[in-house]
Short mmCIF file of C-alpha atoms in Angstrom, two decimals:
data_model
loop_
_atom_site.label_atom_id
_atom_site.label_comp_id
_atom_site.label_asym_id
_atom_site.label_seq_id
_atom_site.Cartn_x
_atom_site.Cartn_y
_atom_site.Cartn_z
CA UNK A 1 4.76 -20.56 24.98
CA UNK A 2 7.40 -20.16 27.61
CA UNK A 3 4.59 -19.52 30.72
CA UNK A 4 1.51 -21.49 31.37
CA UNK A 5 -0.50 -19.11 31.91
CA UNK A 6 -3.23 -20.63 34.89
CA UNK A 7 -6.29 -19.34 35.99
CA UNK A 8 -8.17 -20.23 39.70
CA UNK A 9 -10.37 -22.63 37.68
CA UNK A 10 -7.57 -24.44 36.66
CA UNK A 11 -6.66 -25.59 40.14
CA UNK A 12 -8.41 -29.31 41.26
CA UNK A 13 -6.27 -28.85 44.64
CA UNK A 14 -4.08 -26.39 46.18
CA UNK A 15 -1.06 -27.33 44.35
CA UNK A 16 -2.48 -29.27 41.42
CA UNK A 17 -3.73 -28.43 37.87
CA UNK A 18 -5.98 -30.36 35.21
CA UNK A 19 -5.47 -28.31 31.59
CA UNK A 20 -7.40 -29.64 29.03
CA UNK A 21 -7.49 -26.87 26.10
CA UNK A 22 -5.22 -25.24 24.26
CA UNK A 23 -2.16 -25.58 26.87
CA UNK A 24 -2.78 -29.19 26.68
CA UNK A 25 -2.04 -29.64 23.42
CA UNK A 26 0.83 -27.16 22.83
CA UNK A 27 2.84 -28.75 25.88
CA UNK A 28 1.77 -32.72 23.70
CA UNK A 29 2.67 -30.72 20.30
CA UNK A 30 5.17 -28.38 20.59
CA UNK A 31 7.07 -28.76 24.22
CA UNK A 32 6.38 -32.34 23.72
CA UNK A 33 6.96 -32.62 27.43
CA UNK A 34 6.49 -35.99 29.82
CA UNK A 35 5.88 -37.08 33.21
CA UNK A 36 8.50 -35.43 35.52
CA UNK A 37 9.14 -32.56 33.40
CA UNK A 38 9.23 -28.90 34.79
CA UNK A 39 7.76 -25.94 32.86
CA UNK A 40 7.16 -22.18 33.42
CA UNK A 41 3.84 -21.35 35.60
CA UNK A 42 1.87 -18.24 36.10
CA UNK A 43 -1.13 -17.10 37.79
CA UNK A 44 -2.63 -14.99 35.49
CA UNK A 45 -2.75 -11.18 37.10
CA UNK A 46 0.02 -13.08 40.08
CA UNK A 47 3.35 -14.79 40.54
CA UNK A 48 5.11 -17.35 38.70
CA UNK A 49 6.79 -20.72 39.20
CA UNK A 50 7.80 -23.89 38.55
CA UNK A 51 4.99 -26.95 38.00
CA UNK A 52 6.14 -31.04 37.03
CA UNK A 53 4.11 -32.72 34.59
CA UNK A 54 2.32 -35.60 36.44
CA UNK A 55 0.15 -36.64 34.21
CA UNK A 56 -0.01 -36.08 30.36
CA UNK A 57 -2.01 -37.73 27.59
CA UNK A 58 -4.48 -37.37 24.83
CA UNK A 59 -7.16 -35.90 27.63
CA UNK A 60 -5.26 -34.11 30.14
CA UNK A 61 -2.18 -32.22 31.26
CA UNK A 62 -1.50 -32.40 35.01
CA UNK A 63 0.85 -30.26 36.74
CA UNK A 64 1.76 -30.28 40.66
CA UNK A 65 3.16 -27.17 41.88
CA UNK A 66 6.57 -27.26 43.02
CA UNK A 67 6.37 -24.71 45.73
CA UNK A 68 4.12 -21.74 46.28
CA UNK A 69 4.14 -19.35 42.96
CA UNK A 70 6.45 -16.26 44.41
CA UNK A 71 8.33 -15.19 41.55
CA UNK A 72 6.93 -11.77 40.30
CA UNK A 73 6.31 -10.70 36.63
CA UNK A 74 9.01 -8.49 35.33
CA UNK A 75 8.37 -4.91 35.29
CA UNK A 76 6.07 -3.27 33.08
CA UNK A 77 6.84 -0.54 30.36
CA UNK A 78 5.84 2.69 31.46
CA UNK A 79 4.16 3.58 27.98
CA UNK A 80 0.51 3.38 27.19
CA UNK A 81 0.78 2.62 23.35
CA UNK A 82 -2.15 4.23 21.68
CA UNK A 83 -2.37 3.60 17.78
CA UNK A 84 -4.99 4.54 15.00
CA UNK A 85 -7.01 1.55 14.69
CA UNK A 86 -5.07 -0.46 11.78
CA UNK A 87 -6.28 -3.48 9.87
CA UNK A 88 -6.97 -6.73 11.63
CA UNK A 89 -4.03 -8.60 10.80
CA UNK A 90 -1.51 -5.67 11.86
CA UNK A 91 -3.38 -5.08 15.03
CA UNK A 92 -2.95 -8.92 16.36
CA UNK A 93 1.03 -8.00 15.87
CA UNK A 94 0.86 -4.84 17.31
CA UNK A 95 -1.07 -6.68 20.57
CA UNK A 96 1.10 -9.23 20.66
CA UNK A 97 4.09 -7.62 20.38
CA UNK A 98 2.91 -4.53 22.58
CA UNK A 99 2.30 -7.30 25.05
CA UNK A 100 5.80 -9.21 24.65
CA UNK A 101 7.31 -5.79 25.49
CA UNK A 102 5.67 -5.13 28.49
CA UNK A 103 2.42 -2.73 27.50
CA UNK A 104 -0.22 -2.60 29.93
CA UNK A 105 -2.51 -0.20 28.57
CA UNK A 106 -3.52 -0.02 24.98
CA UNK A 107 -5.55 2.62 23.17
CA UNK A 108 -7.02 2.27 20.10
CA UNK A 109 -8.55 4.75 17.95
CA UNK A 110 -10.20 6.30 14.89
CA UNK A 111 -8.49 8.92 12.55
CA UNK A 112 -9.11 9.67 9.46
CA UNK A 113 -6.96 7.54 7.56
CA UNK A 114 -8.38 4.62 9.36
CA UNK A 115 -10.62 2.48 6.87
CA UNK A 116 -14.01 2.33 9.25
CA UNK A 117 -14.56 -1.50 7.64
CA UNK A 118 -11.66 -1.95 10.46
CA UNK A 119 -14.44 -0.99 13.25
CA UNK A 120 -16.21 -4.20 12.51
CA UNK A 121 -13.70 -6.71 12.50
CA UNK A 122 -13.81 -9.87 13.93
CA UNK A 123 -10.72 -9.34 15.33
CA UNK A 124 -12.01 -6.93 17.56
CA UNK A 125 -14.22 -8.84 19.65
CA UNK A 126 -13.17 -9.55 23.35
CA UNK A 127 -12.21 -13.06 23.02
CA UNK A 128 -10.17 -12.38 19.84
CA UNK A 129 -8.78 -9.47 21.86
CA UNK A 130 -8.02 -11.67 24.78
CA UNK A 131 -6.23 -14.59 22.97
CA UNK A 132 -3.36 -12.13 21.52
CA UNK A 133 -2.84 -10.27 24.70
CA UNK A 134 -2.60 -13.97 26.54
CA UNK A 135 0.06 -15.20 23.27
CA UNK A 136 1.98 -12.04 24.29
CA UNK A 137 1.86 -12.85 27.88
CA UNK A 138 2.88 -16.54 27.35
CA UNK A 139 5.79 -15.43 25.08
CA UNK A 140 7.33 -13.03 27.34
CA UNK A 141 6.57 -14.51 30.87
CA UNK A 142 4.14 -12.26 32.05
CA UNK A 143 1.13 -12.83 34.03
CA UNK A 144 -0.60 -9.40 34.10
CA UNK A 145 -3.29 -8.87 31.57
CA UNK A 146 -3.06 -5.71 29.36
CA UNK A 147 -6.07 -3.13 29.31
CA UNK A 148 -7.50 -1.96 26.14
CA UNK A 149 -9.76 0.99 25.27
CA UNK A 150 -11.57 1.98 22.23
CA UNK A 151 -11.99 6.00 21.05
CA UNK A 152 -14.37 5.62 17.64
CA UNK A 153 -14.06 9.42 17.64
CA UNK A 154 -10.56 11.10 16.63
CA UNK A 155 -11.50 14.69 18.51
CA UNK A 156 -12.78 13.40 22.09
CA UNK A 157 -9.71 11.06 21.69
CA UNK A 158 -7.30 13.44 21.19
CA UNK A 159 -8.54 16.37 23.29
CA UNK A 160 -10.49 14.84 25.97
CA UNK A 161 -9.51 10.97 26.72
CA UNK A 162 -6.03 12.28 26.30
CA UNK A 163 -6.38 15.09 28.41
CA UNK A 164 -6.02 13.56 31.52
CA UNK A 165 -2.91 11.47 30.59
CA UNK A 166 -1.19 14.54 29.48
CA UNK A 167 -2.01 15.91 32.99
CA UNK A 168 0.55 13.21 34.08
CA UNK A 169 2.79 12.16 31.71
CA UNK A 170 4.08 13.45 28.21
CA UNK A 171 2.30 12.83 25.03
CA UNK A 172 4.59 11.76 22.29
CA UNK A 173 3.09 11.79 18.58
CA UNK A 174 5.28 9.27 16.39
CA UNK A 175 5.16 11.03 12.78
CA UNK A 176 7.69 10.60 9.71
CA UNK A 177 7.42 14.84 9.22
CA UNK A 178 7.66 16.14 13.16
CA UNK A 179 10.13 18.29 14.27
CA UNK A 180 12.53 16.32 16.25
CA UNK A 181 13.65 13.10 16.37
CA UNK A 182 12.42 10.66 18.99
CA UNK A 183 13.96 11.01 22.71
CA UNK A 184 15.61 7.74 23.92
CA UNK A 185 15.60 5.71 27.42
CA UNK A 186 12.75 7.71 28.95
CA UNK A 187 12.17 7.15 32.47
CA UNK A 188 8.80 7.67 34.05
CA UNK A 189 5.07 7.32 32.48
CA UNK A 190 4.47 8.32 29.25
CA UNK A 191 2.27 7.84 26.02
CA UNK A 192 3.18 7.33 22.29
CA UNK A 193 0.83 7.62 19.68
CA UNK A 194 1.58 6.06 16.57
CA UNK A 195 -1.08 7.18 13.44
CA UNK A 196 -1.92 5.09 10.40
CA UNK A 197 -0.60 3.55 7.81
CA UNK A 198 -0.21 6.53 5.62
CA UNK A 199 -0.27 8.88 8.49
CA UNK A 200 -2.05 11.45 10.32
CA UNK A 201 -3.75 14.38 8.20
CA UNK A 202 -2.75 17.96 8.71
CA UNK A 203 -5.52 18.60 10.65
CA UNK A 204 -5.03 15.61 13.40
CA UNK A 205 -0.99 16.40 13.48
CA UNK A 206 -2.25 20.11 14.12
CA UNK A 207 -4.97 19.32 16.65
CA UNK A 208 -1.81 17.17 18.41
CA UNK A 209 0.71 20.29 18.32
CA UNK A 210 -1.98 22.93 19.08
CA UNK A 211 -2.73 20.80 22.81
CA UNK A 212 1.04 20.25 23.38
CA UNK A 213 2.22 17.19 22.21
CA UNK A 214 5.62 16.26 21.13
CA UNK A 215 5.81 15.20 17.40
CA UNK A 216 8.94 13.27 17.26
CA UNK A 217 10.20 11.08 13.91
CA UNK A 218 12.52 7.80 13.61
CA UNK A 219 14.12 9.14 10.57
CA UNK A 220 13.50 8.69 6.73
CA UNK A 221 12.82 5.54 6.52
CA UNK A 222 8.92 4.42 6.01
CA UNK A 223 7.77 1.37 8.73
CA UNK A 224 4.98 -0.57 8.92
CA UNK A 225 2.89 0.21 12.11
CA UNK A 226 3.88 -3.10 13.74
CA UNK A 227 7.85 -2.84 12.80
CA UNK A 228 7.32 1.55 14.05
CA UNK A 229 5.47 0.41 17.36
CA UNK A 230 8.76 -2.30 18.02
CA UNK A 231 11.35 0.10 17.20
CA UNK A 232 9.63 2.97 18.91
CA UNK A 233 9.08 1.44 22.32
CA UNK A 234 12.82 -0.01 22.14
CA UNK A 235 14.51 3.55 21.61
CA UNK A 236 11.96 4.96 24.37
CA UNK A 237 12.94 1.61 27.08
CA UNK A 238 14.87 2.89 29.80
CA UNK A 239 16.06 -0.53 30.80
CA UNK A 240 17.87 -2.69 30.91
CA UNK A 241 20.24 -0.38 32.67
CA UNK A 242 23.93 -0.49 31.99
CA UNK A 243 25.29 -1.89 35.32
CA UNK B 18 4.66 0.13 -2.00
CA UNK B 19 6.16 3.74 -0.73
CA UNK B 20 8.58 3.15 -3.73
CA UNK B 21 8.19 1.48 -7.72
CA UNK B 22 11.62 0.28 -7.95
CA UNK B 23 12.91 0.52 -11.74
CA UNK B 24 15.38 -1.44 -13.39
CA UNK B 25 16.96 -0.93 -16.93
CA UNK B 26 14.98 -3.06 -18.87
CA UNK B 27 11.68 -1.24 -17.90
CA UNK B 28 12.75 1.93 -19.79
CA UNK B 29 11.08 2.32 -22.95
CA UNK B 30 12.81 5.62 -23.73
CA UNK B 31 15.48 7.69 -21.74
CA UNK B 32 12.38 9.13 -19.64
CA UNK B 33 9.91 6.48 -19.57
CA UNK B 34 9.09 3.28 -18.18
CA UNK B 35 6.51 0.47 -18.63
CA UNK B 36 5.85 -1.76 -16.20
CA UNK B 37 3.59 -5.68 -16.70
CA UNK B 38 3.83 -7.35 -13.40
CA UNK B 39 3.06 -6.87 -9.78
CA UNK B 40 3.69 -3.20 -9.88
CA UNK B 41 1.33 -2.46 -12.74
CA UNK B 42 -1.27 -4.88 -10.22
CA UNK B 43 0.03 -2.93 -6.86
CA UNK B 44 -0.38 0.58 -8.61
CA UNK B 45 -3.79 0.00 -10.26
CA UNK B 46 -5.23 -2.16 -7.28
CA UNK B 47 -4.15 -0.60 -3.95
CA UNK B 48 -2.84 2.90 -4.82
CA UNK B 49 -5.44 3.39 -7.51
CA UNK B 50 -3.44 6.01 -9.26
CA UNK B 51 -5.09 7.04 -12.59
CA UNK B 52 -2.76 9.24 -15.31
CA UNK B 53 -1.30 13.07 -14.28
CA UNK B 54 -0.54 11.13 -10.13
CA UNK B 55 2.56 11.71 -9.58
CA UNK B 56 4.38 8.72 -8.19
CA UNK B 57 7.50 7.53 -6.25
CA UNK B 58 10.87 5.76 -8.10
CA UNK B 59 13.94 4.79 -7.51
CA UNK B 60 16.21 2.77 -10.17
CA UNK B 61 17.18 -0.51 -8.34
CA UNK B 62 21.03 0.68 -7.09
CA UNK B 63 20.69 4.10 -7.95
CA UNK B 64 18.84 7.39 -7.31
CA UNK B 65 15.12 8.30 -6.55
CA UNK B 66 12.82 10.80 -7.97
CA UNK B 67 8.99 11.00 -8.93
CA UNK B 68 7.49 9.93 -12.10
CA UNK B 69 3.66 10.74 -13.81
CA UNK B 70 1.43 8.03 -14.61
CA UNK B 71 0.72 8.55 -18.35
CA UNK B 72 -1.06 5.06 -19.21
CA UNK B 73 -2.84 2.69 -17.12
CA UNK B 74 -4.89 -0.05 -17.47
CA UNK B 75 -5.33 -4.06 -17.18
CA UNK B 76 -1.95 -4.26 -19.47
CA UNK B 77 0.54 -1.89 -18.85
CA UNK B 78 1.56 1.06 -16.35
CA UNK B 79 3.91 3.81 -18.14
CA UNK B 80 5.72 6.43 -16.21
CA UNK B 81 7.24 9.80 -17.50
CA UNK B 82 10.44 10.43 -14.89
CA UNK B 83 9.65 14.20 -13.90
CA UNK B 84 13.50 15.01 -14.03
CA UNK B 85 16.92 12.81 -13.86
CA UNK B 86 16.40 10.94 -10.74
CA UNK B 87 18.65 12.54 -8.20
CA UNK B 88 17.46 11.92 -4.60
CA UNK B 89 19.98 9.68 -3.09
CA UNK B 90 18.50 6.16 -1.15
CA UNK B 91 18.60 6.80 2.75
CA UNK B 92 21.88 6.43 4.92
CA UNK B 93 22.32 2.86 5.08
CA UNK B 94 22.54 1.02 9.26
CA UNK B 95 26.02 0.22 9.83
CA UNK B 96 24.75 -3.14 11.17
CA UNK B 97 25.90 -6.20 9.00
CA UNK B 98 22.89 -8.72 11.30
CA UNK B 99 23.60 -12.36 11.50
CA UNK B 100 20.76 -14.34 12.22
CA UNK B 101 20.43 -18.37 13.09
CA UNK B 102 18.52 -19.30 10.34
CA UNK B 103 14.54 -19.40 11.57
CA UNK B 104 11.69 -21.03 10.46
CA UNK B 105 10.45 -19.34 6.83
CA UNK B 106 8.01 -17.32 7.96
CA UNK B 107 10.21 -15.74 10.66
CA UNK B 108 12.91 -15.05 8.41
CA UNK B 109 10.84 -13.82 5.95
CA UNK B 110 9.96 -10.99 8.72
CA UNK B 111 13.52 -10.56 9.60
CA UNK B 112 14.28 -10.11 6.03
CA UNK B 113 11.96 -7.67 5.62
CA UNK B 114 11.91 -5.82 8.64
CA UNK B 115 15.76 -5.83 8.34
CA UNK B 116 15.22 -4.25 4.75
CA UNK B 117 13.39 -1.45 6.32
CA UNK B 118 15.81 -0.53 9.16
CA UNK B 119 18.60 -0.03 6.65
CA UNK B 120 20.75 -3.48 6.46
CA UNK B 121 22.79 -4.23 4.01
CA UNK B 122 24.07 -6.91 4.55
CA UNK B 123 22.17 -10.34 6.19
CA UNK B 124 24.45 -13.42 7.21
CA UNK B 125 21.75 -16.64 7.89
CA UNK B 126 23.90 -19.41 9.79
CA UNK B 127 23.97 -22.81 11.81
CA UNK B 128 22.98 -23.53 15.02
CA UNK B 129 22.54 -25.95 17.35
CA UNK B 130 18.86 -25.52 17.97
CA UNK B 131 17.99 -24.60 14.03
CA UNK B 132 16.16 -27.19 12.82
CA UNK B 133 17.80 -29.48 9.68
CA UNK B 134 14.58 -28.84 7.50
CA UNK B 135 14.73 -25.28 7.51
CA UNK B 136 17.99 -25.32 5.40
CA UNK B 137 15.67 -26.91 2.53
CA UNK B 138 12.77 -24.05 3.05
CA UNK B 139 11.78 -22.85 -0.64
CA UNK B 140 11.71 -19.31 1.11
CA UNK B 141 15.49 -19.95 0.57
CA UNK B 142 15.20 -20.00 -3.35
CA UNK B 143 16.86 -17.05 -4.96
CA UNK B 144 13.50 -15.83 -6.15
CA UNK B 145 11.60 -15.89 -2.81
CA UNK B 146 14.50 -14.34 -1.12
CA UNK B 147 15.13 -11.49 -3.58
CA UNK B 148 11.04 -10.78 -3.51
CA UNK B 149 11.40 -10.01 0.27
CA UNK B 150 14.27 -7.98 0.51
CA UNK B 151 12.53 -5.96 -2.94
CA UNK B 152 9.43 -5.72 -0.37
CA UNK B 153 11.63 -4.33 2.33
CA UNK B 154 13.00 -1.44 -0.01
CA UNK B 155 9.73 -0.45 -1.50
CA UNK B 156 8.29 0.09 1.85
CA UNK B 157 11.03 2.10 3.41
CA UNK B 158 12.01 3.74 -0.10
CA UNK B 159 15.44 2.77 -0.45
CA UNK B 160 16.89 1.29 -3.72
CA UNK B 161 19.82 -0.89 -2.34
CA UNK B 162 19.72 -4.32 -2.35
CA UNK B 163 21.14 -6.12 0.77
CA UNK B 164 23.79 -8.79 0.28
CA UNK B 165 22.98 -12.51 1.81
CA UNK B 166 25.35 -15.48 2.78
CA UNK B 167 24.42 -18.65 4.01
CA UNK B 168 26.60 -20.60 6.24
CA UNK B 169 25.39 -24.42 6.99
CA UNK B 170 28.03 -25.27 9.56
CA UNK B 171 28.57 -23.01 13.18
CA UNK B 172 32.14 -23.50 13.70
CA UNK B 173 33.39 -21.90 10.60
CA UNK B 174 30.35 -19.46 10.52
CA UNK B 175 31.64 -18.33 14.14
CA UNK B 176 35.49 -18.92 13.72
CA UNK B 177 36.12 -17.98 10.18
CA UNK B 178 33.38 -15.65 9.32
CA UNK B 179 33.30 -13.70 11.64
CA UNK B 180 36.43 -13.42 12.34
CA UNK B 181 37.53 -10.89 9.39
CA UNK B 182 34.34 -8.68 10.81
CA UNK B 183 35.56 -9.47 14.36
CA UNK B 184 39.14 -7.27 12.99
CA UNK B 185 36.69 -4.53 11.75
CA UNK B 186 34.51 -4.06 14.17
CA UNK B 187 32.71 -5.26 17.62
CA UNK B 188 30.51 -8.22 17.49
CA UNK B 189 27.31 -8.33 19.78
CA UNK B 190 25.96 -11.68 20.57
CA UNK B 191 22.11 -11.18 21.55
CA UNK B 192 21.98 -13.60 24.76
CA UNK B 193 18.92 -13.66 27.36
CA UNK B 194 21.49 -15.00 29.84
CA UNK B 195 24.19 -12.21 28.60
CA UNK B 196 26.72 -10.15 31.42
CA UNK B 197 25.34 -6.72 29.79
CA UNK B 198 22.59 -4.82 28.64
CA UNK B 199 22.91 -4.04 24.86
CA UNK B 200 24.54 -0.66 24.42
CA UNK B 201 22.67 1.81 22.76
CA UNK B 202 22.98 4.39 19.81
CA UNK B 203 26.18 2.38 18.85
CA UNK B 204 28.38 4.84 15.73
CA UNK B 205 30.26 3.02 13.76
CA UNK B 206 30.09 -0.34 11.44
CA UNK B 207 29.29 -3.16 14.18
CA UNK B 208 28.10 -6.92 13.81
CA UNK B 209 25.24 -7.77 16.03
CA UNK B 210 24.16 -11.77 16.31
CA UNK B 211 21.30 -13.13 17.16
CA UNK B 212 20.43 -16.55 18.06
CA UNK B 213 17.33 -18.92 17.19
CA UNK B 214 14.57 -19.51 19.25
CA UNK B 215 15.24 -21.05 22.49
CA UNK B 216 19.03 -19.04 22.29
CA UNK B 217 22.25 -20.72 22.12
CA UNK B 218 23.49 -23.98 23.56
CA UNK B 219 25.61 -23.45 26.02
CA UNK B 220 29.24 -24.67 23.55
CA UNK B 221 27.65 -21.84 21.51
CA UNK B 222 28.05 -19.24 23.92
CA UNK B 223 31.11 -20.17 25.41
CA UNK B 224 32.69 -20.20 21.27
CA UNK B 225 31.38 -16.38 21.05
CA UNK B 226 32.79 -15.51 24.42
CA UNK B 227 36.13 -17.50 23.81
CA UNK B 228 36.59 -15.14 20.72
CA UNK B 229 36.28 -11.81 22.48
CA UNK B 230 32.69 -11.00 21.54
CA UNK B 231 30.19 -9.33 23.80
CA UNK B 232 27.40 -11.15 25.13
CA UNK B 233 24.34 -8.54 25.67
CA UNK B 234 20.28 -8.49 26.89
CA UNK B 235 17.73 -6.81 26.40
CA UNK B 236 16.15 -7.65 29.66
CA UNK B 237 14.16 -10.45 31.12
CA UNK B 238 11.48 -10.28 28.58
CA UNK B 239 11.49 -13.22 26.25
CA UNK B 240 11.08 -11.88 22.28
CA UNK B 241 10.58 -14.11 19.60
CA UNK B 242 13.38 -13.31 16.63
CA UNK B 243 12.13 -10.83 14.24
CA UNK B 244 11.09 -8.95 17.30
CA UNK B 245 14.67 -8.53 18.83
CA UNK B 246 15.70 -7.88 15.48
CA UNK B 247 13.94 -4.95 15.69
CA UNK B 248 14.28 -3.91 19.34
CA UNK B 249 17.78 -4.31 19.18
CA UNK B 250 18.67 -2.60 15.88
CA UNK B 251 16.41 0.65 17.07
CA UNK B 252 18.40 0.80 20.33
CA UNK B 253 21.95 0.00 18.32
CA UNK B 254 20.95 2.92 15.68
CA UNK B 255 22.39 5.95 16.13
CA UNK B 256 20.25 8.03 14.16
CA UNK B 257 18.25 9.99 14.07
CA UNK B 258 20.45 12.76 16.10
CA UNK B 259 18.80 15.09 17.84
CA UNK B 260 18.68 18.72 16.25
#
């Protein structure tokens, strides 16, 4: 956790906060901080700051504000990261780590090496959902919340839901047997599908070709979605810029 | 598995193999292969091929090699990736994920911020680190086995070590508070460092500066280790060119 994230409930006077959940006891636990300390604050969807510890025990964490929060959240990536719904535990890395690198729109959808058991995983209700975008968030010092949608149908995904972002931006389909490799340090909006483990069938990496899309590989070597999605986004990252 | 790695005691006969442990439970269990399924090898150092299932059931999987194996392992990464040793499950990612993206060679070392117990991890038996780096290869189909070295004390590590690969090639120090962003598409054998969580102390930086290495970002988003790992080595890679 290197942000606290806080939220307007959070506040018990203009410059003041009284944390009593989870925050509370990873600054006891982990940051082990005290009275006088200063840690990393964020309004969640604002600025960021600096807030001293004035209280801290067993039932609450107080911070006081050291000035007004007016440090902005770094820039976002310019990607919306849309992958084939994978299993629960890969899809808490892939939110997390989407997050950490600066996603702010996810898509998630159905295709047909997808294992439909994945549709009704616990790990896709909203609060579950929530929690890994907000560990991403408080990892990377980032206050501004990631949006996700949810296609249960591969063909309105790919031809209509993605119609309107290819209107604006490129589509670039990650798979292991496209024709070129993938571009690097793209600037400007774009989106990056990633398929399942195993891979899109024919007939999906046909449906992507036949509307326009870009299939671009990393190479021969085989990657779990979560370790693809990382090294994907990186090559893509226009910044930071060589100064 | 995207790979049953072989290794000379599994051969039966010039052309077959029969495998007991967690390949026979991997094949049977999650690939479900029954016999005439052709199947992906590689002898552990050597050359890769395909092989037919011709027995399988609870006590042995047997394999008939289709031809001499003669499909050379993927180019290796010309990064040799020095990590401050992390907390087992971490490095058990970076192993891994390391694995995948082509290293062949892993130095774990001291730091200032690495905490005493992790030096006494079990993941650092022989066993548990050889099972992760085997993982790594069978999911990115690639039959050699990175090299590891351990070094307990940073002054040597950075002075000593590094300092024969420091007349070979450049050394990049991953540092959040770094002069430059990290280069990209980088040809050539290079060393690339990365720090524990929470970075270097400051004596630690200054050493790596002091001996001519370069100090580089990756922007103002904080990553936790294996995920660096694999956002720098994707921008460092050079491959693959485009066609």
């Amino acid at each position: 956790m290197n942000l606290i994230l806080l939220q307007p409930e959070d506040f018990v006077s203009e410059a003041r906060v009284r944390l009593l959940d989870r925050r509370l006891v990873h600054v006891r636990k982990h940051i082990k901080a005290a009275v006088g300390d200063a840690l990393g604050v964020g309004l969640l969807g604002g600025k960021m700051g600096r807030a001293r510890v004035v209280r801290i025990d067993r039932e609450a964490l107080e911070l006081e504000l050291e000035a007004a929060l007016s440090e902005p959240p770094p820039p976002p990536s310019a990607v919306t990261l849309a992958v084939a719904l994978p299993r629960p535990a890969t899809l808490e890395k892939v939110l997390q780590q989407g997050t950490v690198l600066g996603i702010k729109r996810f898509l998630l959808f159905h295709s047909r090496r997808v294992e439909k058991s994945y549709w009704d995983a616990s790990a896709l209700e909203p609060a579950a959902l929530r929690r890994q975008l907000l560990l991403g968030l408080e990892q990377t010092r980032d206050t501004i919340l990631p949006e996700l949608e949810f296609h249960r149908r591969f063909r309105p995904f790919a031809e209509d839901r993605l119609a309107s972002l290819r209107a604006a931006a490129p589509v670039l389909v990650a798979d292991p047997h496209g024709p070129r490799p993938c571009p690097r340090a793209q600037v400007g909006p774009l989106t990056l599908v990633l398929g399942p483990e195993g891979g899109f069938v024919e007939f999906e990496r046909e449906r992507f070709a036949a509307l326009g899309d870009a299939l671009v590989h990393l190479g021969p070597r085989i990657m779990r979605v979560e370790t693809a999605a990382v090294a994907l986004l990186a090559r893509l990252d226009p910044g930071p810029r060589s100064g």
